[in-house]
Amino acid sequence: MATLRRAEDQVEIPDRLPVVALRDLVFFPYIVLPILIGRHRSVAALEEAKHTDDLVLLVAQKNPAIDDPSAGDLFRIGTIARVIQVTRLPDGTSRVVLEGIGRGRIRRLTTTTEALRASVELFTDLEADPPPEAPDASEEAAAARERIRRLYAEYARLHDRIPDELTGLLSVEGDGVRFAHLVSGHLILPSVEKQEVLEATNGTEQLELLRQILVREIEILRIERKLDRQIQLQFGGKDSPFDLSPGTSLGGEKRAQSDDKEEWEEIAEQIQSGDLPPHARARAEKELTRLRKLNPVAPEAAVIRTHLDWLVSLPWTARSQDNLDVAHASDILEAEHFGLAEVKERVLDHVAVLSLVKEMRGPILCLVGPPGVGKTSLGRSIAHALGREFVRVSLGGVRDEAEIRGHRRTYVGALPGRVLQGMRRSGTCNPVFLLDEIDKLARDFHGDPGAALLEVLDPEQNRSFTDHYLEIEYDLSDVLFVATANTLQGVPEPLRDRMEVIGLTGYLDTEKREIAHRFLWPRQLEQHGLLPGSISLAPDAVHEIIARYTREAGVRELNRRLSRVARKLARMFADGEEAPAVIEASHVPELLGPTTYQSPDRDEGKQRIGIANGLAWTASGGEVMDVEVAILPGQGNLRLTGTLGDVMKESAQAAVTYARSRADLLGLDPHFHEKIDVHIHIPEGATPKDGPSAGITIAVALISALTDTPTRADVAMTGEITLRGRVLAVGGVKEKSVAALRGGMSRIVLPAANAHDLETLPEEVLQNLSFDLVRTMDEVMEAVLAGRGGPARIARDAEVGVSISPR
């Protein structure tokens, strides 16, 4: 038996109580309320209450349509109530007056007897014995109750079914639990919401729920009253048959007009007190004058109100104070990012110039690099370093010009474009504005959003940017725009001309290890509920994850793998198992399963005839790419496989033509191609490949196959070939060099025209790779072919030649 203590008495609660199921009603403690009871089980429960000191448990049904509820049809928490009076009515029902005294939880419900019975425990001790509150907590609770009292007074004033006298019965002094139950019991709400309030575990939670409900209900009631007034005005005032508001009086229309005047005065005050420039303030005042002349329910009135709201809320002159301390900016960038020296230098240069000139029209930086290298987070760090607000807008898949410039107000649901929406979110006129995935812009019959961005990004035009919705000029010249892209191929040339491109190459393995230790692993420990520093990663374990489970230029996949390791460790803690304090390389297969990638195997020591290592640039970084050539008896056909693009097909044809033109120097019969077919294949055929960088690789593999000369396994190459054997420059040298180091290469054959790119390579690449700068294919063959023997077997048998044409 439990004891329930209250201010006025002390009640002994039996362990078992009869249960009365309620339909569409949630009964609260401290409420005295009459209810009608007619169901057989409920009448039987009243009879049994005579043996339990007139105490019953009142529980709401989940579905009021069920006539004979079972255990699953009732909520588990209800109100313990005392039966005060029972009156039998002629129709067989009983009118029962009940007083709620506390909350109870059903531990076990018995439905086999005539009346429902339940084993009951007190749901919370709050009603029984409230703990003494500290002075500060008591004052805070009293303030919360006072807010609830004012909200309830407004709720009762707006609701025609609640008498205003009830608000006088509420007192914020004394028992806070009694106050919360009294308010809850006199709200007109669905039973599900009332049940949620009843089940609140503490007084603070219950008061917060009440506050949210009252704010929502007051807003709904105000909207309903406003709509009623507008309908009355539109259809002829209070005498109209459409008069829907209860208790409408002669002053109804006057009150509506008064409310409209108050709204206009509020808008006028916002216009005067806002930071609008003269041309924007003049436009806003003109729009307000038009609004005053319109009927409040006219569709155009709503359009003007929304337009005025945008005019007033945009940050026209408000700006954040720049932090121009170069040392501070350097510390921020170093703390949040590892590596990326070129980007950091560019940002620090911008901060230094700002510290001298105090004002500089915002440059447009474009961070280009593969996924996962930190382009978006760099934009956020730039804002942090400068002390500016940060706004990110994703442009991936945007194909409508109105997404940038906004819709004209003649369209239903018109809004400003994403640029002005981002400026409103920032609250300042000089944020760092990130245009994410600018290379993913599309175009269709709705217009070209890339062309609309020209005005945004052009320093000579963006000081007078015009949005179709706003229809007045807005100054974007103080905004620091930062764009991101995986590749420049998808960026329109006019846009590219207005941006300063900064390339972000993939991370080296050593950089990935540092990033994992400094940033990724501590973050995963925190996100998975593990104590910081409780479990560490051994360097060999991180190397194993990078080498065997990831193949990427960035660190996104590495972060996912570390997340999986953290989940496994969290599972071990949850199961009571002992987790290792240091994750070694031997633990990795157990945590991550079988390896995804194997170590690079370049056939060291084997006869690599007809195979050459090429270097390719992709949107995901550099890749080491094998080119294989097979010589078969045939009729002079050329076959290309491996999902090659047009540029690579042309490179293959040029390589074949070069080999034919150098037949004498290679020891081949000039007509060797009459009875052979050449098959050029680049593995991983499911991946589309294109670009002007595989010409010399294809030529080397072809010459190796024709002359039975093996190639070096540790040498990779990149460059384009001409028909006369000249080697042309290529792009993406930094990404390709990083990929060569990752792939286990020791030398790279590079066009001499790319010598200047060596200055931009990371120090680790320069220390571990040697570079052969070549101008002609003769120099390429000397660097790549392992030995130059006699003429190939094909040349010995060939007598008459035919031209080799692609099939």
mmCIF file of C-alpha atoms in Angstrom, residues 405-646:
data_model
loop_
_atom_site.group_PDB
_atom_site.id
_atom_site.type_symbol
_atom_site.label_atom_id
_atom_site.label_comp_id
_atom_site.label_asym_id
_atom_site.label_seq_id
_atom_site.Cartn_x
_atom_site.Cartn_y
_atom_site.Cartn_z
ATOM 1 C CA ARG A 405 16.905 35.711 -59.673
ATOM 2 C CA GLY A 406 13.579 34.947 -58.007
ATOM 3 C CA HIS A 407 10.036 34.813 -59.416
ATOM 4 C CA ARG A 408 8.078 37.833 -60.491
ATOM 5 C CA ARG A 409 5.268 38.775 -58.116
ATOM 6 C CA THR A 410 2.654 38.040 -60.771
ATOM 7 C CA TYR A 411 3.131 34.318 -60.069
ATOM 8 C CA VAL A 412 1.306 32.582 -57.225
ATOM 9 C CA GLY A 413 3.683 31.710 -54.411
ATOM 10 C CA ALA A 414 6.465 33.919 -55.785
ATOM 11 C CA LEU A 415 9.597 34.257 -53.657
ATOM 12 C CA PRO A 416 13.039 35.854 -54.027
ATOM 13 C CA GLY A 417 15.873 33.732 -55.391
ATOM 14 C CA ARG A 418 18.272 31.668 -53.338
ATOM 15 C CA VAL A 419 20.797 34.485 -53.190
ATOM 16 C CA LEU A 420 18.514 36.912 -51.358
ATOM 17 C CA GLN A 421 17.071 34.106 -49.240
ATOM 18 C CA GLY A 422 20.611 33.341 -48.076
ATOM 19 C CA MET A 423 21.280 37.019 -47.357
ATOM 20 C CA ARG A 424 18.149 37.186 -45.204
ATOM 21 C CA ARG A 425 19.289 34.121 -43.239
ATOM 22 C CA SER A 426 22.710 35.649 -42.630
ATOM 23 C CA GLY A 427 21.339 38.907 -41.239
ATOM 24 C CA THR A 428 24.385 40.837 -42.537
ATOM 25 C CA CYS A 429 25.370 42.338 -45.873
ATOM 26 C CA ASN A 430 28.922 40.913 -45.818
ATOM 27 C CA PRO A 431 28.680 37.170 -45.112
ATOM 28 C CA VAL A 432 30.810 34.410 -46.579
ATOM 29 C CA PHE A 433 28.457 32.968 -49.202
ATOM 30 C CA LEU A 434 29.207 29.409 -50.336
ATOM 31 C CA LEU A 435 27.856 28.386 -53.746
ATOM 32 C CA ASP A 436 28.189 24.625 -53.432
ATOM 33 C CA GLU A 437 28.481 22.302 -56.453
ATOM 34 C CA ILE A 438 28.499 25.060 -59.046
ATOM 35 C CA ASP A 439 29.528 22.517 -61.685
ATOM 36 C CA LYS A 440 26.227 20.660 -61.217
ATOM 37 C CA LEU A 441 24.101 23.479 -62.646
ATOM 38 C CA ALA A 442 21.707 22.397 -65.381
ATOM 39 C CA ARG A 443 19.735 24.238 -68.014
ATOM 40 C CA ASP A 444 16.408 23.676 -69.729
ATOM 41 C CA PHE A 445 13.492 25.665 -71.151
ATOM 42 C CA HIS A 446 13.155 27.545 -67.826
ATOM 43 C CA GLY A 447 16.405 29.379 -68.573
ATOM 44 C CA ASP A 448 20.091 29.122 -67.781
ATOM 45 C CA PRO A 449 20.878 29.578 -64.050
ATOM 46 C CA GLY A 450 24.575 29.803 -64.904
ATOM 47 C CA ALA A 451 23.915 32.943 -66.900
ATOM 48 C CA ALA A 452 21.895 34.362 -63.996
ATOM 49 C CA LEU A 453 24.901 33.833 -61.717
ATOM 50 C CA LEU A 454 27.033 36.115 -63.898
ATOM 51 C CA GLU A 455 25.455 39.203 -62.350
ATOM 52 C CA VAL A 456 25.921 37.731 -58.878
ATOM 53 C CA LEU A 457 29.618 36.930 -59.306
ATOM 54 C CA ASP A 458 30.772 39.825 -61.485
ATOM 55 C CA PRO A 459 32.382 42.450 -59.198
ATOM 56 C CA GLU A 460 31.336 45.184 -61.630
ATOM 57 C CA GLN A 461 27.672 44.167 -61.605
ATOM 58 C CA ASN A 462 26.822 42.641 -58.233
ATOM 59 C CA ARG A 463 26.730 46.003 -56.451
ATOM 60 C CA SER A 464 23.410 46.542 -58.239
ATOM 61 C CA PHE A 465 21.996 43.008 -58.331
ATOM 62 C CA THR A 466 18.285 42.966 -59.171
ATOM 63 C CA ASP A 467 16.017 40.167 -58.026
ATOM 64 C CA HIS A 468 12.814 39.703 -60.040
ATOM 65 C CA TYR A 469 10.737 39.516 -56.855
ATOM 66 C CA LEU A 470 12.311 42.464 -55.052
ATOM 67 C CA GLU A 471 12.444 44.660 -58.196
ATOM 68 C CA ILE A 472 14.979 47.037 -56.676
ATOM 69 C CA GLU A 473 18.773 46.946 -56.637
ATOM 70 C CA TYR A 474 20.576 45.103 -53.851
ATOM 71 C CA ASP A 475 24.303 45.507 -53.154
ATOM 72 C CA LEU A 476 26.246 42.209 -53.068
ATOM 73 C CA SER A 477 29.702 43.735 -53.467
ATOM 74 C CA ASP A 478 30.680 43.210 -49.804
ATOM 75 C CA VAL A 479 29.901 39.498 -49.920
ATOM 76 C CA LEU A 480 32.826 37.069 -50.037
ATOM 77 C CA PHE A 481 31.663 34.453 -52.527
ATOM 78 C CA VAL A 482 33.216 30.996 -52.394
ATOM 79 C CA ALA A 483 32.231 28.423 -55.012
ATOM 80 C CA THR A 484 33.005 24.709 -54.980
ATOM 81 C CA ALA A 485 33.200 22.239 -57.850
ATOM 82 C CA ASN A 486 34.485 18.734 -58.479
ATOM 83 C CA THR A 487 35.681 19.684 -61.942
ATOM 84 C CA LEU A 488 35.841 22.819 -64.074
ATOM 85 C CA GLN A 489 34.462 20.980 -67.077
ATOM 86 C CA GLY A 490 30.884 21.569 -65.921
ATOM 87 C CA VAL A 491 31.407 25.276 -65.137
ATOM 88 C CA PRO A 492 30.437 27.621 -68.005
ATOM 89 C CA GLU A 493 33.386 29.578 -69.408
ATOM 90 C CA PRO A 494 31.933 33.047 -68.572
ATOM 91 C CA LEU A 495 31.469 31.963 -64.963
ATOM 92 C CA ARG A 496 34.961 30.512 -64.797
ATOM 93 C CA ASP A 497 36.378 33.802 -66.087
ATOM 94 C CA ARG A 498 34.918 35.647 -63.074
ATOM 95 C CA MET A 499 36.372 33.309 -60.455
ATOM 96 C CA GLU A 500 39.814 32.707 -59.017
ATOM 97 C CA VAL A 501 40.314 28.948 -59.260
ATOM 98 C CA ILE A 502 42.160 27.182 -56.457
ATOM 99 C CA GLY A 503 42.767 23.479 -56.951
ATOM 100 C CA LEU A 504 42.527 21.019 -54.068
ATOM 101 C CA THR A 505 44.293 17.766 -54.839
ATOM 102 C CA GLY A 506 43.743 14.537 -53.009
ATOM 103 C CA TYR A 507 45.393 13.935 -49.680
ATOM 104 C CA LEU A 508 48.551 11.889 -49.351
ATOM 105 C CA ASP A 509 48.444 8.837 -47.118
ATOM 106 C CA THR A 510 50.509 10.608 -44.476
ATOM 107 C CA GLU A 511 48.042 13.520 -44.516
ATOM 108 C CA LYS A 512 45.117 11.124 -44.206
ATOM 109 C CA ARG A 513 46.722 9.544 -41.150
ATOM 110 C CA GLU A 514 47.125 12.954 -39.509
ATOM 111 C CA ILE A 515 43.553 13.939 -40.354
ATOM 112 C CA ALA A 516 42.259 10.655 -38.918
ATOM 113 C CA HIS A 517 44.161 11.155 -35.636
ATOM 114 C CA ARG A 518 43.450 14.882 -35.219
ATOM 115 C CA PHE A 519 39.897 15.255 -36.463
ATOM 116 C CA LEU A 520 38.018 12.148 -37.594
ATOM 117 C CA TRP A 521 38.612 9.676 -34.762
ATOM 118 C CA PRO A 522 37.967 12.123 -31.848
ATOM 119 C CA ARG A 523 34.740 13.188 -33.581
ATOM 120 C CA GLN A 524 33.613 9.577 -33.997
ATOM 121 C CA LEU A 525 34.288 8.836 -30.324
ATOM 122 C CA GLU A 526 32.102 11.772 -29.314
ATOM 123 C CA GLN A 527 29.289 10.912 -31.745
ATOM 124 C CA HIS A 528 29.129 7.286 -30.580
ATOM 125 C CA GLY A 529 29.103 7.993 -26.842
ATOM 126 C CA LEU A 530 32.679 6.899 -26.174
ATOM 127 C CA LEU A 531 34.848 8.880 -23.769
ATOM 128 C CA PRO A 532 37.358 11.171 -25.514
ATOM 129 C CA GLY A 533 40.780 9.557 -25.497
ATOM 130 C CA SER A 534 39.452 6.306 -24.055
ATOM 131 C CA ILE A 535 40.360 4.340 -27.190
ATOM 132 C CA SER A 536 43.198 5.277 -29.524
ATOM 133 C CA LEU A 537 44.145 4.167 -33.015
ATOM 134 C CA ALA A 538 47.607 2.807 -33.622
ATOM 135 C CA PRO A 539 49.390 4.294 -36.692
ATOM 136 C CA ASP A 540 49.601 0.880 -38.346
ATOM 137 C CA ALA A 541 45.825 0.414 -37.891
ATOM 138 C CA VAL A 542 45.083 3.727 -39.633
ATOM 139 C CA HIS A 543 47.495 2.782 -42.427
ATOM 140 C CA GLU A 544 45.748 -0.574 -42.821
ATOM 141 C CA ILE A 545 42.330 1.099 -43.104
ATOM 142 C CA ILE A 546 43.614 3.637 -45.641
ATOM 143 C CA ALA A 547 45.466 1.089 -47.785
ATOM 144 C CA ARG A 548 43.047 -1.854 -47.690
ATOM 145 C CA TYR A 549 39.583 -0.343 -47.142
ATOM 146 C CA THR A 550 39.582 3.019 -48.971
ATOM 147 C CA ARG A 551 40.554 4.235 -52.410
ATOM 148 C CA GLU A 552 39.738 7.925 -52.665
ATOM 149 C CA ALA A 553 41.318 11.312 -52.966
ATOM 150 C CA GLY A 554 39.494 12.747 -49.931
ATOM 151 C CA VAL A 555 38.693 11.340 -46.499
ATOM 152 C CA ARG A 556 34.940 10.753 -46.716
ATOM 153 C CA GLU A 557 35.203 6.969 -47.073
ATOM 154 C CA LEU A 558 37.880 6.904 -44.371
ATOM 155 C CA ASN A 559 35.474 8.719 -42.056
ATOM 156 C CA ARG A 560 32.769 6.133 -42.807
ATOM 157 C CA ARG A 561 35.174 3.288 -42.014
ATOM 158 C CA LEU A 562 36.186 4.902 -38.730
ATOM 159 C CA SER A 563 32.501 5.370 -37.948
ATOM 160 C CA ARG A 564 31.978 1.645 -38.402
ATOM 161 C CA VAL A 565 34.895 0.903 -36.060
ATOM 162 C CA ALA A 566 33.347 3.220 -33.446
ATOM 163 C CA ARG A 567 29.963 1.480 -33.800
ATOM 164 C CA LYS A 568 31.569 -1.902 -33.219
ATOM 165 C CA LEU A 569 33.300 -0.617 -30.096
ATOM 166 C CA ALA A 570 30.082 0.948 -28.815
ATOM 167 C CA ARG A 571 28.354 -2.401 -29.340
ATOM 168 C CA MET A 572 31.067 -4.113 -27.298
ATOM 169 C CA PHE A 573 30.545 -1.671 -24.418
ATOM 170 C CA ALA A 574 26.763 -2.124 -24.599
ATOM 171 C CA ASP A 575 27.150 -5.931 -24.453
ATOM 172 C CA GLY A 576 29.444 -5.690 -21.443
ATOM 173 C CA GLU A 577 32.512 -6.858 -23.335
ATOM 174 C CA GLU A 578 35.962 -5.425 -22.801
ATOM 175 C CA ALA A 579 37.162 -3.281 -25.701
ATOM 176 C CA PRO A 580 40.869 -2.835 -26.470
ATOM 177 C CA ALA A 581 42.387 0.450 -25.345
ATOM 178 C CA VAL A 582 44.454 0.675 -28.533
ATOM 179 C CA ILE A 583 43.187 -0.496 -31.915
ATOM 180 C CA GLU A 584 46.018 -2.338 -33.653
ATOM 181 C CA ALA A 585 46.252 -3.434 -37.279
ATOM 182 C CA SER A 586 45.388 -6.994 -36.222
ATOM 183 C CA HIS A 587 42.001 -5.772 -34.917
ATOM 184 C CA VAL A 588 40.987 -4.117 -38.191
ATOM 185 C CA PRO A 589 39.777 -7.229 -40.116
ATOM 186 C CA GLU A 590 37.658 -8.238 -37.120
ATOM 187 C CA LEU A 591 36.064 -4.796 -36.958
ATOM 188 C CA LEU A 592 35.694 -4.041 -40.682
ATOM 189 C CA GLY A 593 35.538 -7.486 -42.259
ATOM 190 C CA PRO A 594 37.440 -8.623 -45.369
ATOM 191 C CA THR A 595 39.623 -6.082 -47.124
ATOM 192 C CA THR A 596 38.041 -4.145 -49.973
ATOM 193 C CA TYR A 597 41.180 -3.328 -51.968
ATOM 194 C CA GLN A 598 44.404 -5.247 -52.425
ATOM 195 C CA SER A 599 47.899 -3.778 -52.535
ATOM 196 C CA PRO A 600 48.925 -2.590 -56.021
ATOM 197 C CA ASP A 601 50.448 -5.424 -58.048
ATOM 198 C CA ARG A 602 52.403 -4.143 -61.033
ATOM 199 C CA ASP A 603 53.950 -7.510 -62.044
ATOM 200 C CA GLU A 604 57.355 -6.698 -60.629
ATOM 201 C CA GLY A 605 60.029 -8.960 -62.149
ATOM 202 C CA LYS A 606 57.667 -10.387 -64.794
ATOM 203 C CA GLN A 607 57.741 -9.881 -68.549
ATOM 204 C CA ARG A 608 55.348 -6.972 -68.902
ATOM 205 C CA ILE A 609 54.941 -7.090 -72.661
ATOM 206 C CA GLY A 610 52.119 -5.049 -74.117
ATOM 207 C CA ILE A 611 51.279 -3.388 -70.772
ATOM 208 C CA ALA A 612 52.011 0.191 -69.695
ATOM 209 C CA ASN A 613 51.115 2.225 -66.619
ATOM 210 C CA GLY A 614 49.217 5.401 -67.424
ATOM 211 C CA LEU A 615 48.060 8.234 -65.178
ATOM 212 C CA ALA A 616 44.524 9.594 -65.500
ATOM 213 C CA TRP A 617 42.671 12.482 -63.918
ATOM 214 C CA THR A 618 39.075 11.942 -62.765
ATOM 215 C CA ALA A 619 36.566 13.985 -60.810
ATOM 216 C CA SER A 620 37.484 11.826 -57.807
ATOM 217 C CA GLY A 621 41.233 12.525 -58.106
ATOM 218 C CA GLY A 622 44.110 10.860 -59.913
ATOM 219 C CA GLU A 623 44.220 7.179 -60.866
ATOM 220 C CA VAL A 624 46.880 4.756 -62.079
ATOM 221 C CA MET A 625 45.473 3.128 -65.203
ATOM 222 C CA ASP A 626 46.849 0.114 -67.057
ATOM 223 C CA VAL A 627 46.784 -0.029 -70.856
ATOM 224 C CA GLU A 628 46.980 -3.478 -72.459
ATOM 225 C CA VAL A 629 47.660 -4.252 -76.115
ATOM 226 C CA ALA A 630 47.286 -7.662 -77.761
ATOM 227 C CA ILE A 631 48.561 -8.556 -81.267
ATOM 228 C CA LEU A 632 46.485 -11.193 -82.999
ATOM 229 C CA PRO A 633 46.500 -12.756 -86.480
ATOM 230 C CA GLY A 634 43.950 -10.916 -88.540
ATOM 231 C CA GLN A 635 43.262 -8.521 -91.360
ATOM 232 C CA GLY A 636 44.574 -5.193 -90.145
ATOM 233 C CA ASN A 637 41.753 -4.106 -87.818
ATOM 234 C CA LEU A 638 42.004 -1.909 -84.727
ATOM 235 C CA ARG A 639 39.737 -2.699 -81.815
ATOM 236 C CA LEU A 640 39.306 -0.404 -78.779
ATOM 237 C CA THR A 641 37.574 -1.559 -75.579
ATOM 238 C CA GLY A 642 37.146 -0.148 -72.095
ATOM 239 C CA THR A 643 34.363 2.451 -72.471
ATOM 240 C CA LEU A 644 36.635 5.037 -74.076
ATOM 241 C CA GLY A 645 35.594 8.543 -74.993
ATOM 242 C CA ASP A 646 36.202 10.176 -78.356
#
